[in-house]
């Protein structure tokens, strides 16, 4: 394993999770993503770090990475409605509205919002 290069990469998984949340809440999305990328790789069975990583990628305009992470999340947790919504929004933001539509419809249906 590579040695940590900055202070925010040090500590236990719980400490790095807390630090990543602080950076995310401070709108330092790229820094949060950097911390969360390593953390998500360390604990791939946990949804929360991966979902926050996807959100950090989205907010820092790393849309290709956000799409990749969201697709990986949905492969493992297909009923995660927020990931469905985020993938749809990410695809829209990338100019792929037609591809986004099924994810957005599914997210609305999962949230109980049905068209009249």
PDB file of C-alpha atoms in Angstrom:
ATOM      1  CA  UNK A   1       0.000   0.000   0.000  1.00  0.00           C
ATOM      2  CA  UNK A   2       1.252   3.485  -0.788  1.00  0.00           C
ATOM      3  CA  UNK A   3       2.141   5.671   2.147  1.00  0.00           C
ATOM      4  CA  UNK A   4      -0.243   8.573   2.795  1.00  0.00           C
ATOM      5  CA  UNK A   5       1.067  11.789   1.273  1.00  0.00           C
ATOM      6  CA  UNK A   6      -1.068  14.349   3.075  1.00  0.00           C
ATOM      7  CA  UNK A   7      -2.444  14.700   6.548  1.00  0.00           C
ATOM      8  CA  UNK A   8      -6.019  13.927   5.555  1.00  0.00           C
ATOM      9  CA  UNK A   9      -5.049  10.487   4.289  1.00  0.00           C
ATOM     10  CA  UNK A  10      -3.819   9.445   7.749  1.00  0.00           C
ATOM     11  CA  UNK A  11      -5.857   7.755  10.447  1.00  0.00           C
ATOM     12  CA  UNK A  12      -8.407   5.039  10.807  1.00  0.00           C
ATOM     13  CA  UNK A  13     -11.224   4.483   8.361  1.00  0.00           C
ATOM     14  CA  UNK A  14     -13.612   6.192  10.785  1.00  0.00           C
ATOM     15  CA  UNK A  15     -11.330   9.228  11.085  1.00  0.00           C
ATOM     16  CA  UNK A  16     -10.949   9.488   7.311  1.00  0.00           C
ATOM     17  CA  UNK A  17     -14.739   9.148   6.886  1.00  0.00           C
ATOM     18  CA  UNK A  18     -15.287  12.005   9.346  1.00  0.00           C
ATOM     19  CA  UNK A  19     -12.628  14.097   7.605  1.00  0.00           C
ATOM     20  CA  UNK A  20     -14.167  13.437   4.179  1.00  0.00           C
ATOM     21  CA  UNK A  21     -17.570  14.517   5.504  1.00  0.00           C
ATOM     22  CA  UNK A  22     -16.049  17.745   6.818  1.00  0.00           C
ATOM     23  CA  UNK A  23     -14.490  18.521   3.435  1.00  0.00           C
ATOM     24  CA  UNK A  24     -17.745  17.645   1.662  1.00  0.00           C
ATOM     25  CA  UNK A  25     -19.781  19.858   3.996  1.00  0.00           C
ATOM     26  CA  UNK A  26     -17.267  22.673   3.381  1.00  0.00           C
ATOM     27  CA  UNK A  27     -17.874  22.239  -0.360  1.00  0.00           C
ATOM     28  CA  UNK A  28     -14.291  21.061  -0.898  1.00  0.00           C
ATOM     29  CA  UNK A  29     -15.593  18.269  -3.108  1.00  0.00           C
ATOM     30  CA  UNK A  30     -12.364  17.367  -4.900  1.00  0.00           C
ATOM     31  CA  UNK A  31     -10.542  16.907  -1.589  1.00  0.00           C
ATOM     32  CA  UNK A  32     -13.437  14.890  -0.192  1.00  0.00           C
ATOM     33  CA  UNK A  33     -13.359  12.708  -3.314  1.00  0.00           C
ATOM     34  CA  UNK A  34      -9.650  12.098  -2.883  1.00  0.00           C
ATOM     35  CA  UNK A  35     -10.179  10.832   0.659  1.00  0.00           C
ATOM     36  CA  UNK A  36     -13.309   8.864  -0.217  1.00  0.00           C
ATOM     37  CA  UNK A  37     -11.749   7.167  -3.243  1.00  0.00           C
ATOM     38  CA  UNK A  38      -9.242   5.351  -1.041  1.00  0.00           C
ATOM     39  CA  UNK A  39     -11.825   4.710   1.654  1.00  0.00           C
ATOM     40  CA  UNK A  40     -14.378   3.255  -0.787  1.00  0.00           C
ATOM     41  CA  UNK A  41     -11.717   0.943  -2.214  1.00  0.00           C
ATOM     42  CA  UNK A  42     -10.882  -0.176   1.309  1.00  0.00           C
ATOM     43  CA  UNK A  43     -14.501  -0.970   2.255  1.00  0.00           C
ATOM     44  CA  UNK A  44     -16.322  -1.690  -1.048  1.00  0.00           C
ATOM     45  CA  UNK A  45     -19.133  -3.482   0.763  1.00  0.00           C
ATOM     46  CA  UNK A  46     -20.268  -0.236   2.415  1.00  0.00           C
ATOM     47  CA  UNK A  47     -22.680   1.946   0.484  1.00  0.00           C
ATOM     48  CA  UNK A  48     -22.281   5.271   2.322  1.00  0.00           C
ATOM     49  CA  UNK A  49     -18.663   6.035   1.342  1.00  0.00           C
ATOM     50  CA  UNK A  50     -19.326   5.084  -2.272  1.00  0.00           C
ATOM     51  CA  UNK A  51     -22.465   7.199  -2.501  1.00  0.00           C
ATOM     52  CA  UNK A  52     -20.731  10.203  -0.943  1.00  0.00           C
ATOM     53  CA  UNK A  53     -17.816   9.638  -3.343  1.00  0.00           C
ATOM     54  CA  UNK A  54     -20.218   9.752  -6.295  1.00  0.00           C
ATOM     55  CA  UNK A  55     -21.757  12.949  -4.923  1.00  0.00           C
ATOM     56  CA  UNK A  56     -18.310  14.513  -4.458  1.00  0.00           C
ATOM     57  CA  UNK A  57     -17.408  13.615  -8.038  1.00  0.00           C
ATOM     58  CA  UNK A  58     -20.690  15.092  -9.277  1.00  0.00           C
ATOM     59  CA  UNK A  59     -20.269  18.355  -7.370  1.00  0.00           C
ATOM     60  CA  UNK A  60     -16.643  18.725  -8.458  1.00  0.00           C
ATOM     61  CA  UNK A  61     -17.670  18.214 -12.112  1.00  0.00           C
ATOM     62  CA  UNK A  62     -15.864  14.889 -12.402  1.00  0.00           C
ATOM     63  CA  UNK A  63     -18.897  13.535 -14.209  1.00  0.00           C
ATOM     64  CA  UNK A  64     -17.250  10.548 -15.866  1.00  0.00           C
ATOM     65  CA  UNK A  65     -16.028   9.340 -12.484  1.00  0.00           C
ATOM     66  CA  UNK A  66     -19.442  10.029 -10.935  1.00  0.00           C
ATOM     67  CA  UNK A  67     -21.134   7.996 -13.663  1.00  0.00           C
ATOM     68  CA  UNK A  68     -18.692   5.118 -13.213  1.00  0.00           C
ATOM     69  CA  UNK A  69     -19.166   5.061  -9.429  1.00  0.00           C
ATOM     70  CA  UNK A  70     -22.963   5.307  -9.669  1.00  0.00           C
ATOM     71  CA  UNK A  71     -23.126   2.435 -12.158  1.00  0.00           C
ATOM     72  CA  UNK A  72     -20.987   0.332  -9.812  1.00  0.00           C
ATOM     73  CA  UNK A  73     -23.293   1.212  -6.906  1.00  0.00           C
ATOM     74  CA  UNK A  74     -26.395   0.274  -8.886  1.00  0.00           C
ATOM     75  CA  UNK A  75     -24.838  -2.984  -9.987  1.00  0.00           C
ATOM     76  CA  UNK A  76     -24.457  -3.957  -6.346  1.00  0.00           C
ATOM     77  CA  UNK A  77     -27.507  -2.126  -4.897  1.00  0.00           C
ATOM     78  CA  UNK A  78     -30.087  -1.844  -7.712  1.00  0.00           C
ATOM     79  CA  UNK A  79     -32.816  -0.605  -5.360  1.00  0.00           C
ATOM     80  CA  UNK A  80     -30.817   2.440  -4.232  1.00  0.00           C
ATOM     81  CA  UNK A  81     -33.217   5.129  -5.431  1.00  0.00           C
ATOM     82  CA  UNK A  82     -30.885   8.053  -4.717  1.00  0.00           C
ATOM     83  CA  UNK A  83     -28.190   6.460  -6.906  1.00  0.00           C
ATOM     84  CA  UNK A  84     -30.798   6.071  -9.670  1.00  0.00           C
ATOM     85  CA  UNK A  85     -31.628   9.775  -9.368  1.00  0.00           C
ATOM     86  CA  UNK A  86     -27.980  10.830  -9.268  1.00  0.00           C
ATOM     87  CA  UNK A  87     -27.094   8.726 -12.294  1.00  0.00           C
ATOM     88  CA  UNK A  88     -29.963  10.302 -14.203  1.00  0.00           C
ATOM     89  CA  UNK A  89     -28.850  13.802 -13.203  1.00  0.00           C
ATOM     90  CA  UNK A  90     -25.228  12.998 -14.056  1.00  0.00           C
ATOM     91  CA  UNK A  91     -26.205  11.759 -17.501  1.00  0.00           C
ATOM     92  CA  UNK A  92     -28.345  14.869 -18.048  1.00  0.00           C
ATOM     93  CA  UNK A  93     -25.447  17.086 -17.057  1.00  0.00           C
ATOM     94  CA  UNK A  94     -23.263  15.221 -19.568  1.00  0.00           C
ATOM     95  CA  UNK A  95     -25.800  16.020 -22.308  1.00  0.00           C
ATOM     96  CA  UNK A  96     -27.286  12.527 -22.473  1.00  0.00           C
ATOM     97  CA  UNK A  97     -30.910  13.285 -21.568  1.00  0.00           C
ATOM     98  CA  UNK A  98     -32.405  10.337 -23.450  1.00  0.00           C
ATOM     99  CA  UNK A  99     -30.136   7.924 -21.593  1.00  0.00           C
ATOM    100  CA  UNK A 100     -30.959   9.662 -18.298  1.00  0.00           C
ATOM    101  CA  UNK A 101     -34.747   9.427 -18.636  1.00  0.00           C
ATOM    102  CA  UNK A 102     -35.210   5.779 -17.540  1.00  0.00           C
ATOM    103  CA  UNK A 103     -33.089   6.330 -14.414  1.00  0.00           C
ATOM    104  CA  UNK A 104     -35.041   9.441 -13.482  1.00  0.00           C
ATOM    105  CA  UNK A 105     -38.395   7.688 -14.060  1.00  0.00           C
ATOM    106  CA  UNK A 106     -37.291   4.740 -11.948  1.00  0.00           C
ATOM    107  CA  UNK A 107     -36.079   7.040  -9.163  1.00  0.00           C
ATOM    108  CA  UNK A 108     -39.436   8.855  -9.135  1.00  0.00           C
ATOM    109  CA  UNK A 109     -41.337   5.556  -9.062  1.00  0.00           C
ATOM    110  CA  UNK A 110     -39.137   4.229  -6.236  1.00  0.00           C
ATOM    111  CA  UNK A 111     -39.883   7.423  -4.298  1.00  0.00           C
ATOM    112  CA  UNK A 112     -43.624   6.926  -4.829  1.00  0.00           C
ATOM    113  CA  UNK A 113     -44.044   9.683  -7.385  1.00  0.00           C
ATOM    114  CA  UNK A 114     -46.198   8.358 -10.207  1.00  0.00           C
ATOM    115  CA  UNK A 115     -47.291  10.348 -13.251  1.00  0.00           C
ATOM    116  CA  UNK A 116     -50.978  11.131 -13.386  1.00  0.00           C
TER     117      UNK A 116
END
